[in-house]
XYZ file of C-alpha atoms in Angstrom:
759
model
C 90.324 28.111 145.302
C 91.733 25.961 142.480
C 95.333 25.865 141.525
C 97.146 24.768 138.388
C 97.794 21.020 138.136
C 101.428 19.916 138.403
C 103.207 18.986 135.191
C 103.855 15.337 134.318
C 106.624 13.749 136.397
C 107.569 10.943 134.133
C 110.926 12.584 133.415
C 111.819 12.803 137.090
C 111.351 16.597 137.385
C 110.355 18.194 140.657
C 108.208 21.215 139.711
C 107.272 24.368 141.709
C 104.701 26.822 140.437
C 103.859 30.555 141.102
C 100.274 30.928 140.024
C 98.153 34.122 139.617
C 94.411 33.841 139.476
C 92.142 36.656 138.329
C 88.970 36.476 140.307
C 86.555 37.666 137.657
C 86.120 39.618 134.408
C 84.215 42.816 135.247
C 84.320 44.080 131.682
C 81.624 41.542 130.821
C 79.185 43.097 133.280
C 77.464 46.442 133.583
C 78.485 49.093 136.035
C 75.860 48.181 138.626
C 76.304 44.369 138.855
C 79.130 43.187 141.127
C 81.613 41.016 139.222
C 81.314 37.211 139.649
C 84.546 35.364 140.397
C 85.820 33.437 137.402
C 89.097 31.621 138.164
C 91.712 32.048 135.485
C 95.238 30.636 135.351
C 97.545 33.359 134.129
C 101.155 32.123 134.541
C 103.183 29.138 135.663
C 106.872 29.456 136.462
C 108.813 26.196 136.957
C 111.657 25.863 139.468
C 114.921 24.000 138.997
C 114.212 20.362 138.017
C 116.190 17.315 139.226
C 116.427 13.792 137.806
C 115.442 10.733 139.767
C 119.102 10.124 140.415
C 119.439 13.527 142.065
C 121.440 15.058 139.224
C 120.697 18.714 138.725
C 119.212 19.352 135.314
C 119.042 22.547 133.282
C 116.264 24.861 134.555
C 113.448 25.465 132.149
C 111.144 28.547 132.492
C 107.820 28.989 130.788
C 106.420 32.561 130.770
C 102.804 33.267 129.912
C 101.624 36.893 129.664
C 98.598 37.209 131.891
C 95.547 38.960 130.425
C 94.884 42.378 132.016
C 92.413 42.547 134.830
C 89.623 44.889 133.658
C 87.779 46.886 136.279
C 85.078 49.502 135.709
C 85.635 52.930 137.189
C 83.343 54.250 139.920
C 82.407 50.687 141.085
C 82.684 49.693 144.735
C 84.004 46.127 144.680
C 83.272 45.701 148.426
C 86.664 44.267 149.309
C 86.211 41.424 146.868
C 89.230 39.448 145.772
C 90.064 40.641 142.275
C 93.155 38.406 141.817
C 95.265 35.797 143.691
C 98.996 35.140 143.862
C 100.200 31.660 145.026
C 103.440 29.679 144.932
C 103.340 25.873 145.466
C 106.492 26.285 147.569
C 104.247 27.375 150.400
C 103.508 23.625 150.850
C 106.994 23.046 152.213
C 108.045 26.482 153.486
C 106.350 29.593 154.660
C 105.950 32.073 151.774
C 104.698 35.667 152.047
C 103.119 37.597 149.193
C 103.589 41.281 148.247
C 102.533 43.816 145.559
C 104.711 46.586 144.078
C 104.003 49.405 141.635
C 101.720 52.433 141.357
C 98.644 51.871 143.420
C 100.455 49.561 145.800
C 103.726 50.744 147.332
C 103.719 53.866 145.123
C 101.132 56.655 144.892
C 98.258 56.225 145.148
C 99.358 54.052 148.056
C 97.478 50.911 149.067
C 94.758 51.205 146.438
C 95.552 47.556 145.714
C 96.482 45.311 148.662
C 97.470 41.648 148.968
C 97.000 39.233 151.837
C 100.546 38.308 152.785
C 99.448 34.857 153.918
C 97.264 33.626 151.099
C 98.022 36.067 148.185
C 94.478 37.422 147.796
C 94.512 40.795 145.931
C 91.791 43.317 146.788
C 90.981 46.957 145.917
C 90.318 49.458 148.662
C 88.599 52.253 146.730
C 86.816 53.271 143.563
C 88.808 53.756 140.386
C 88.743 56.896 138.222
C 89.762 56.300 134.618
C 90.259 60.013 134.013
C 93.004 60.001 136.659
C 94.634 56.691 135.676
C 93.436 54.294 133.029
C 95.945 51.476 133.669
C 97.922 50.148 136.674
C 101.085 48.059 136.282
C 101.639 45.921 139.403
C 103.998 43.054 140.172
C 103.328 40.083 142.443
C 106.180 38.888 144.672
C 106.607 35.672 146.680
C 109.287 35.676 149.458
C 110.525 33.396 152.149
C 110.618 34.616 155.701
C 114.298 35.429 155.330
C 113.449 37.888 152.535
C 114.732 35.850 149.634
C 112.600 35.432 146.566
C 110.697 32.212 146.345
C 109.716 32.835 142.742
C 110.296 35.418 140.011
C 108.023 38.476 140.025
C 104.764 38.075 138.131
C 103.173 41.101 136.323
C 99.632 42.175 137.124
C 98.026 44.804 134.817
C 94.777 46.452 135.908
C 92.876 48.216 133.098
C 90.201 50.762 134.094
C 87.117 50.739 131.895
C 85.311 53.998 131.127
C 81.901 55.065 132.339
C 80.040 58.130 131.062
C 80.714 60.157 134.159
C 81.945 63.426 132.599
C 79.748 66.033 130.931
C 80.977 68.038 127.960
C 82.412 71.451 128.694
C 83.540 74.443 126.645
C 86.209 77.068 126.855
C 85.231 80.653 125.953
C 85.472 81.260 122.229
C 84.911 84.240 119.985
C 84.704 84.934 116.293
C 84.007 87.668 113.790
C 81.772 87.891 110.762
C 81.242 90.686 108.279
C 77.824 92.251 108.171
C 75.622 91.409 105.185
C 77.403 88.066 104.792
C 75.595 85.507 102.674
C 73.561 82.670 104.094
C 75.747 79.662 104.802
C 78.903 81.678 105.410
C 81.228 79.920 107.870
C 81.770 81.836 111.127
C 83.809 79.611 113.465
C 84.038 76.061 114.779
C 83.174 75.185 118.380
C 85.348 72.616 120.081
C 83.707 71.026 123.103
C 85.704 68.785 125.416
C 84.761 65.596 127.280
C 87.155 63.836 129.650
C 85.652 60.425 128.999
C 87.479 57.978 126.762
C 88.199 59.257 123.267
C 86.607 57.469 120.377
C 83.654 56.230 122.402
C 80.075 57.376 122.639
C 80.863 58.629 126.119
C 82.896 61.483 124.571
C 81.089 61.984 121.255
C 79.381 65.384 121.444
C 76.301 66.561 119.589
C 76.139 70.368 119.278
C 73.187 72.750 119.266
C 72.570 76.460 119.868
C 70.628 76.893 123.083
C 70.049 80.665 122.942
C 71.046 83.889 121.175
C 71.354 87.354 122.661
C 70.179 89.793 121.528
C 67.370 87.883 119.935
C 66.864 90.496 117.203
C 64.620 89.291 114.415
C 65.279 85.646 115.170
C 68.115 83.140 115.002
C 70.941 84.467 112.856
C 73.199 81.404 113.131
C 73.010 77.625 112.982
C 75.464 74.934 114.029
C 76.317 71.549 112.558
C 75.507 68.856 115.110
C 78.519 66.668 114.396
C 81.299 69.222 113.718
C 80.366 72.246 115.825
C 80.790 74.525 112.819
C 78.733 77.715 113.053
C 77.266 79.273 109.917
C 75.143 82.270 108.939
C 71.451 81.406 108.895
C 70.069 84.729 107.647
C 71.836 87.180 105.279
C 70.592 90.189 107.220
C 73.394 90.877 109.690
C 73.587 94.628 110.198
C 76.343 95.963 112.411
C 74.595 99.301 112.705
C 71.634 97.488 114.338
C 73.434 94.779 116.334
C 77.203 94.726 116.445
C 77.717 91.541 118.466
C 75.905 88.352 119.435
C 76.299 86.017 122.378
C 75.402 82.390 121.739
C 74.942 79.721 124.392
C 76.020 76.444 122.794
C 74.913 73.126 124.240
C 76.880 69.896 123.935
C 75.384 66.457 124.734
C 77.598 63.367 124.823
C 76.512 59.893 123.757
C 76.065 61.690 120.396
C 72.953 63.364 121.776
C 71.210 60.129 122.796
C 68.753 60.206 125.704
C 70.600 59.976 128.975
C 73.679 61.689 127.611
C 75.341 64.264 129.827
C 75.210 67.880 128.687
C 77.171 71.052 129.158
C 76.961 74.567 127.812
C 79.442 77.193 126.731
C 79.301 80.800 125.636
C 80.687 82.204 122.402
C 80.826 85.808 121.310
C 80.484 86.784 117.660
C 81.405 90.307 116.661
C 79.860 91.719 113.505
C 82.497 93.655 111.570
C 81.737 96.702 109.513
C 81.580 97.267 105.780
C 81.083 100.617 104.132
C 77.398 100.199 103.414
C 76.342 103.667 104.594
C 76.951 106.844 102.632
C 78.153 109.829 104.639
C 75.881 112.826 104.957
C 76.206 116.282 106.477
C 74.223 117.722 109.345
C 72.778 120.433 107.095
C 71.784 120.535 103.442
C 73.504 123.903 102.954
C 75.888 126.115 104.877
C 76.775 129.783 105.116
C 79.636 131.603 106.740
C 81.479 134.907 106.957
C 85.119 135.864 106.745
C 86.915 139.166 107.218
C 88.783 140.659 104.346
C 92.569 140.869 104.334
C 93.045 137.825 106.553
C 94.255 134.350 105.680
C 95.010 131.003 107.283
C 91.851 131.285 109.370
C 89.207 128.592 109.913
C 85.932 129.617 108.316
C 83.816 126.754 109.687
C 83.814 123.130 110.790
C 81.385 120.853 108.964
C 80.412 117.611 110.683
C 79.831 114.500 108.609
C 77.403 111.814 109.772
C 77.985 108.140 109.028
C 76.462 105.065 110.636
C 79.480 102.884 109.895
C 82.027 102.017 112.561
C 83.533 105.149 114.066
C 87.258 105.607 113.632
C 87.489 103.421 110.510
C 87.860 104.373 106.863
C 84.227 103.291 106.431
C 83.252 106.174 108.734
C 85.956 108.704 107.994
C 84.875 111.264 105.413
C 86.907 112.941 102.699
C 85.767 116.480 101.832
C 86.242 118.030 98.401
C 85.477 121.538 97.168
C 84.048 120.692 93.775
C 83.230 124.227 92.580
C 83.979 127.823 93.444
C 87.591 127.355 94.500
C 89.267 127.808 91.148
C 91.647 130.410 92.638
C 92.586 128.070 95.499
C 91.367 130.509 98.113
C 90.190 127.746 100.454
C 91.380 124.377 101.671
C 89.440 121.714 103.545
C 90.875 118.894 105.625
C 89.322 116.164 107.758
C 89.600 116.116 111.532
C 90.027 112.352 111.955
C 88.837 112.425 115.570
C 85.541 114.232 115.000
C 84.962 113.479 111.290
C 84.597 117.189 110.637
C 85.708 119.042 107.558
C 87.800 122.087 108.503
C 87.235 124.798 105.888
C 90.147 127.251 105.938
C 90.722 130.501 104.054
C 94.331 130.328 102.870
C 94.491 133.535 100.785
C 93.282 137.003 101.804
C 90.150 138.423 100.211
C 89.453 142.057 99.326
C 85.941 143.265 99.966
C 86.324 145.869 97.230
C 86.926 143.052 94.733
C 84.602 140.299 95.974
C 81.753 140.346 98.459
C 80.337 136.807 98.182
C 81.643 133.395 97.235
C 79.664 130.240 96.434
C 81.311 126.880 97.016
C 80.036 123.396 96.242
C 81.137 120.631 98.619
C 81.188 116.902 97.885
C 81.941 114.125 100.368
C 82.865 110.465 100.282
C 84.350 107.872 102.607
C 87.999 106.986 102.536
C 86.953 103.375 101.949
C 85.082 102.485 98.747
C 81.355 102.229 99.090
C 79.988 98.661 98.968
C 77.360 98.705 96.266
C 74.722 96.090 95.592
C 72.378 93.959 97.693
C 68.660 93.328 97.604
C 65.717 95.011 99.250
C 63.992 91.932 100.622
C 60.213 92.081 100.716
C 57.800 89.274 101.565
C 54.381 89.214 99.886
C 51.483 86.835 99.812
C 50.359 85.616 96.407
C 46.820 84.601 95.452
C 46.429 82.040 92.715
C 43.454 82.783 90.474
C 40.258 84.409 91.653
C 39.611 84.002 95.339
C 42.440 81.551 95.774
C 44.032 80.869 99.131
C 46.957 83.208 99.838
C 50.285 81.443 99.822
C 53.543 82.801 101.256
C 56.114 83.796 98.701
C 59.164 86.002 98.802
C 60.999 87.743 96.054
C 63.807 90.263 95.884
C 63.335 93.687 94.420
C 66.555 95.161 93.191
C 68.990 92.294 92.882
C 72.110 94.322 92.572
C 71.355 98.014 92.888
C 70.957 99.601 89.543
C 70.389 96.279 87.771
C 67.562 93.996 86.765
C 65.497 96.472 84.762
C 68.298 97.647 82.546
C 69.088 100.832 84.414
C 68.481 102.953 87.491
C 65.034 104.148 88.342
C 64.803 107.177 90.600
C 61.592 106.747 92.512
C 60.027 109.598 94.445
C 57.111 108.999 96.770
C 54.880 106.026 95.929
C 55.351 104.366 92.564
C 53.298 101.645 90.941
C 55.164 98.888 89.073
C 53.220 96.982 86.452
C 54.871 93.624 85.852
C 53.537 91.105 83.356
C 54.547 87.518 84.010
C 52.829 84.930 81.865
C 49.255 85.687 82.831
C 50.388 89.032 84.262
C 51.278 90.464 87.623
C 49.926 93.795 88.783
C 51.867 95.176 91.716
C 51.827 98.654 93.228
C 54.706 99.154 95.566
C 55.155 102.089 97.936
C 58.844 102.932 97.974
C 60.653 105.501 100.104
C 61.842 108.573 98.243
C 65.369 108.637 96.923
C 65.768 104.873 96.402
C 67.302 103.559 93.196
C 65.674 100.242 92.408
C 66.195 97.781 89.629
C 63.543 95.052 89.800
C 63.802 91.553 88.452
C 61.583 88.544 89.129
C 62.762 85.162 87.933
C 60.466 82.399 86.810
C 57.704 81.959 84.267
C 54.017 81.382 84.844
C 51.803 79.613 82.413
C 49.219 81.480 80.378
C 46.016 82.256 82.126
C 47.482 82.261 85.600
C 47.039 85.597 87.332
C 49.078 86.477 90.376
C 48.078 89.361 92.585
C 50.251 90.532 95.446
C 48.427 90.404 98.730
C 49.554 91.656 102.104
C 47.025 91.018 104.832
C 43.553 92.052 103.683
C 43.355 92.955 100.009
C 42.310 96.587 99.787
C 42.850 97.184 96.115
C 45.077 96.479 93.180
C 47.937 98.463 94.671
C 50.198 97.229 97.427
C 52.007 99.665 99.765
C 55.204 98.257 101.245
C 58.363 99.890 102.524
C 61.667 98.136 101.940
C 62.651 96.102 104.954
C 59.090 95.607 106.311
C 57.609 92.156 106.136
C 53.865 91.523 106.428
C 52.840 91.280 110.030
C 55.293 93.950 111.111
C 58.442 91.802 110.995
C 61.413 93.862 109.880
C 64.252 92.716 107.697
C 67.433 94.631 106.995
C 66.970 97.153 104.189
C 69.952 97.404 101.912
C 71.404 100.849 101.498
C 70.926 102.379 98.068
C 73.996 102.614 95.904
C 75.276 106.071 94.930
C 74.804 107.446 91.468
C 78.333 107.813 90.221
C 77.370 110.406 87.626
C 75.592 112.739 90.040
C 77.148 112.880 93.535
C 75.308 114.960 96.089
C 76.614 118.494 96.339
C 76.279 120.724 99.401
C 76.275 124.497 98.743
C 78.312 126.804 100.984
C 77.839 130.572 100.788
C 80.712 132.717 102.074
C 80.253 136.453 102.575
C 83.225 138.796 102.942
C 83.134 141.339 105.746
C 84.323 144.859 104.929
C 86.905 145.772 107.539
C 88.520 149.125 108.284
C 91.732 148.920 106.314
C 95.076 150.490 106.830
C 96.903 152.555 104.214
C 98.115 150.915 101.048
C 100.572 151.862 98.307
C 99.079 151.518 94.850
C 101.055 150.544 92.917
C 103.356 148.853 95.378
C 106.448 149.874 93.342
C 106.962 153.349 91.931
C 109.793 154.321 89.601
C 111.582 157.673 89.650
C 114.004 158.340 86.741
C 116.864 160.703 87.657
C 120.131 161.697 86.050
C 123.412 161.461 87.824
C 124.496 164.656 86.055
C 124.323 167.402 88.695
C 123.336 169.826 85.954
C 120.130 167.897 85.405
C 119.225 167.546 89.092
C 115.652 168.680 89.957
C 115.125 171.923 91.783
C 115.456 171.432 95.520
C 116.245 167.759 94.962
C 112.543 166.771 94.976
C 111.932 163.857 92.627
C 108.229 163.360 93.486
C 105.826 161.987 96.101
C 104.678 158.458 96.926
C 101.580 158.779 99.076
C 99.487 155.850 100.334
C 95.767 155.562 99.638
C 92.735 154.405 101.595
C 91.738 151.094 99.933
C 88.085 151.558 100.848
C 87.778 154.946 99.124
C 90.689 154.926 96.694
C 91.623 158.425 97.910
C 94.877 159.499 99.603
C 95.137 158.063 103.090
C 94.531 160.398 106.006
C 95.992 160.361 109.480
C 99.167 158.659 108.382
C 102.834 159.509 108.675
C 105.701 158.490 106.381
C 109.205 157.303 107.068
C 112.106 155.591 105.365
C 112.060 151.850 105.715
C 115.195 151.016 103.687
C 117.790 153.351 102.193
C 121.179 151.584 101.953
C 123.073 154.517 100.452
C 121.252 157.185 102.474
C 120.178 158.920 99.267
C 116.676 159.985 100.309
C 114.876 162.428 102.533
C 111.112 161.737 102.957
C 108.646 164.262 104.307
C 106.694 162.508 107.088
C 103.461 164.380 106.329
C 103.362 164.616 102.521
C 105.502 161.657 101.425
C 107.568 164.072 99.304
C 110.866 162.453 98.291
C 114.071 164.448 98.001
C 117.181 162.948 96.453
C 120.733 163.695 97.361
C 123.472 163.366 94.729
C 122.913 160.088 92.882
C 125.794 157.984 91.668
C 125.157 155.340 89.059
C 128.476 153.739 89.862
C 127.421 153.183 93.511
C 127.599 149.535 94.712
C 123.929 149.838 95.718
C 122.868 150.426 92.143
C 121.997 147.188 90.405
C 121.314 147.289 86.684
C 121.025 151.036 86.920
C 118.351 150.942 89.671
C 118.570 152.016 93.293
C 115.945 150.398 95.575
C 114.558 152.014 98.734
C 111.451 151.474 100.920
C 108.892 153.931 102.233
C 106.548 153.279 105.158
C 103.039 154.638 105.729
C 101.959 154.313 109.367
C 98.381 154.964 110.491
C 97.859 157.048 113.609
C 95.081 154.874 115.078
C 95.582 152.104 117.616
C 96.759 149.607 116.854
C 98.711 151.238 114.080
C 98.647 149.733 110.618
C 101.667 149.896 108.354
C 102.023 149.723 104.607
C 105.268 149.436 102.673
C 105.987 150.859 99.244
C 109.031 150.313 97.053
C 110.889 153.279 95.553
C 112.840 152.349 92.411
C 115.209 155.145 91.340
C 116.329 154.611 87.750
C 119.685 156.386 87.558
C 120.276 157.710 84.039
C 123.945 157.653 83.227
C 125.805 160.834 82.342
C 129.180 160.980 80.635
C 131.044 161.947 83.798
C 133.993 159.601 83.446
C 136.706 159.751 80.824
C 138.082 156.492 79.418
C 141.481 155.315 80.708
C 143.946 152.534 80.011
C 143.317 149.255 81.731
C 147.117 148.793 82.152
C 149.912 151.368 81.763
C 152.930 149.132 80.987
C 153.994 145.808 79.499
C 157.120 143.666 78.843
C 158.027 142.151 75.485
C 160.990 140.223 74.018
C 163.067 141.806 71.359
C 162.476 140.546 67.850
C 164.453 142.055 64.960
C 161.362 141.632 62.796
C 159.372 143.852 65.110
C 157.234 143.656 68.239
C 153.509 143.758 68.906
C 151.704 144.940 72.054
C 147.999 145.212 72.911
C 146.362 148.100 74.701
C 142.881 147.998 76.305
C 140.785 150.910 77.524
C 138.037 151.095 80.177
C 135.244 153.501 81.161
C 133.100 153.558 84.316
C 130.217 154.986 82.355
C 127.772 152.818 80.506
C 126.537 152.860 76.953
C 126.152 155.240 75.225
C 128.821 157.061 77.195
C 131.598 154.495 76.907
C 132.940 152.154 74.184
C 133.677 151.809 71.356
C 136.896 153.717 72.007
C 139.178 155.575 69.660
C 142.923 155.317 70.338
C 145.217 158.140 69.122
C 149.019 157.774 69.559
C 151.492 160.593 69.883
C 153.919 159.143 67.297
C 155.479 161.980 65.242
C 157.951 159.639 63.516
C 155.317 157.074 62.581
C 157.075 154.182 64.206
C 153.857 152.518 65.446
C 151.016 151.046 63.424
C 147.632 150.822 65.200
C 145.301 147.854 64.418
C 141.678 147.755 65.735
C 140.845 144.522 67.578
C 137.491 145.224 69.249
C 135.565 148.097 70.839
C 138.016 148.428 73.738
C 141.322 146.989 72.421
C 143.915 147.796 69.752
C 147.327 146.298 68.904
C 150.451 148.387 68.274
C 153.165 147.088 65.949
C 156.677 148.521 65.392
C 159.898 147.327 63.721
C 161.976 150.341 64.775
C 162.765 149.067 68.209
C 166.339 149.308 69.400
C 168.043 146.082 70.461
C 168.955 145.924 74.164
C 172.613 146.408 75.116
C 175.059 143.614 75.879
C 173.935 143.573 79.468
C 170.399 142.987 78.261
C 169.178 145.980 80.139
C 165.453 146.384 79.344
C 164.989 149.330 77.041
C 161.826 151.292 77.905
C 159.596 152.886 75.280
C 156.934 155.298 76.399
C 153.937 156.109 74.212
C 151.460 158.917 74.758
C 147.902 157.978 73.862
C 144.513 159.615 73.892
C 141.491 157.315 74.509
C 138.207 158.812 73.327
C 134.713 157.375 74.149
C 131.825 157.212 71.733
C 130.623 160.672 72.809
C 134.043 162.155 72.066
C 135.040 162.544 75.697
C 138.667 161.927 76.669
C 140.745 162.659 79.723
C 142.316 166.149 79.873
C 145.819 164.724 79.763
C 147.138 162.060 77.430
C 147.903 158.721 79.020
C 151.317 157.076 79.066
C 151.959 153.461 78.090
C 155.453 152.034 78.807
C 156.956 149.100 76.880
C 160.011 147.333 78.355
C 161.986 145.455 75.652
C 164.628 142.820 76.500
C 166.467 140.116 74.534
C 165.417 136.478 74.845
C 168.016 134.732 77.116
C 166.618 131.755 79.095
C 168.382 132.446 82.388
C 167.265 136.067 82.188
C 163.614 135.168 81.948
C 163.291 136.196 85.542
C 164.037 139.754 84.418
C 162.461 139.779 81.002
C 159.046 138.164 80.734
C 159.269 136.412 77.378
C 157.656 133.210 78.563
C 153.989 132.392 78.402
C 151.140 133.470 80.565
C 151.364 132.167 84.116
C 155.161 131.866 84.368
C 157.289 134.032 86.638
C 155.133 137.178 86.548
C 151.745 136.136 85.214
C 150.242 139.554 85.931
C 152.526 141.062 83.303
C 150.703 139.298 80.444
C 147.300 139.871 78.939
C 145.024 137.518 77.034
C 145.140 138.000 73.315
C 142.135 140.056 72.254
C 141.262 137.699 69.401
C 140.600 134.006 68.934
C 143.882 132.130 68.577
C 142.538 128.616 68.027
C 142.849 128.861 64.278
C 146.587 129.417 64.619
C 147.201 126.159 66.541
C 148.079 123.038 64.561
C 147.893 119.536 66.038
C 150.114 116.971 64.355
C 149.024 113.969 66.443
C 152.521 112.404 66.345
C 154.385 110.820 69.173
C 157.584 108.881 69.731
C 160.594 108.593 71.968
C 163.350 111.108 71.824
C 166.799 110.398 70.389
C 168.198 110.091 73.885
C 165.744 107.280 74.715
C 166.080 103.613 73.942
């Protein structure tokens, strides 16, 4: 094996060299041809030079980076020498050679080995680029004593890729809305290949290997380069197939022959839209309900909807459109069963109504998705006897459009369409479909097009939406609802006549009575309040009566006849409100179970003049004023109008010392200037007046009433004895509000300032 030539020695240097040879370049060969040895010098390291005179000179090192050794994975190199390490010092001393690094003295151990005697480097096994694509080794030359003969030399082994890994896929899933348009993106598949990135070995070409369920044919396609999956046909229908499983195939080498392949599975769920109108199990309903009951379920009405159960596309909202003007019924949706629960919320009376007619309308909680085409394939003949050619056109476009309006078609309808030379088409359409037809394009004059499906049997063509010639089905689009005429479901409710208990009609009965004992009815009977039989309107039989409420214990009720007797009424009783005493009477049937009715007895107590008017207060205190004093006197009466105010006040004043002034219906003021001044001890001097208070009917108390006036002189420290202060001072209960408006006597000066004692 060759070695590097020694450097020139004209300068007297003694040179030692550590040389690494790479025994070949496998990257220039294919994976089946063993590499041929090609010697290559990779690095020379000089030792310490000396001059001819023996003087030690400065050491000079020259480092060359060796090119990586390139080995192909999966090749058995049969213990060939792939590189060589040699130091020229082995000519004078024994030198041993070693390798360090991963693959040598580190895991994976001994994949690369070196002959300690001659420095030959060999490989003991096959390489796998996917495990390690590069090995960094170092060559070492040592003397027998362990010292380094030379510096370490790097050895890099690069592993070249072979196409030894097939593509593989991880499970993926996606969703797509039903009725999506052709070309709608669904998801992107990402295959994996462990071979080297950016090479043909890892470049994957995608294709769809199979589809389950097969349905009407492939519904998806995939881009070969990107793995993006798109809608192929715009006829996805969740109600027919709600999920698809695709087996996707990936071939590396960009799909070239000989490329490795792998498959993966993806699941595509078809999501729901509200493209189905709800319907009811029956076209009309009938039910019965007992009279005099409420908050009872009349019936449960199940809605049918092909959309996804549990969603707003499936859930139905019920509405009573007619017949419930009095709010007798309510209807709510059972969200678990999609049933409408019709409930009677107010009682019915058979004697008033025997039958009720309701109209029910339904809709989904989610808005209905209108539009879409009814796709129909036809064959067209050009001219007379021409060869049929395949052509497809859409009838309907968007529902309700294309012909300028909706066309309600019942049974089989012929459509006469003139296009250029004219088209005569008879189409059989299922009943109840709203179709707007539009055909784009123009045909030249003289060209006649006749629809043809299979054998021509006549000028008319019978096709159902969604059926292609030859029996192949396409998805029919659901018809859109007519917003101006929603379907209405009639519900007939009959009222059952039930045996009824007694009833008080009217429920409240008034009895006017006078509190004057002289006007009391004979025996105290004020009348009867008997219950009736609601079915016959006649007095109820087999019932007994009792008091239900009588707070003042005024009444006695006969349990057989409902006769009401009144004890002594008192209009001034605390149980009388606005002149009315309220009591309750019960009528109890004698059957089992007993039925009870309650009536209200309203006794209107007519007032009698049985109370004489009196003084509201019998004394007062005033301060002496030499100009005279004024006091106010107010009367009261427990009777009501017209047996009370306005009052007349008459004083017993033989000397005429007091002048009476009318203030209002219940109050007068008394003025006098003939009041004696209190003595030097300021002893209050009492004046007593005798008065007669007479109500509007002329009634007064048998004895005149006394009113005492205590007069004292105004001395500040005696205010505790003589109340000359204002209201609310020492004895606030000794003062009364003035019986007239005093605001006009108050003057506001709006002045302010500090007092003379302030600075």
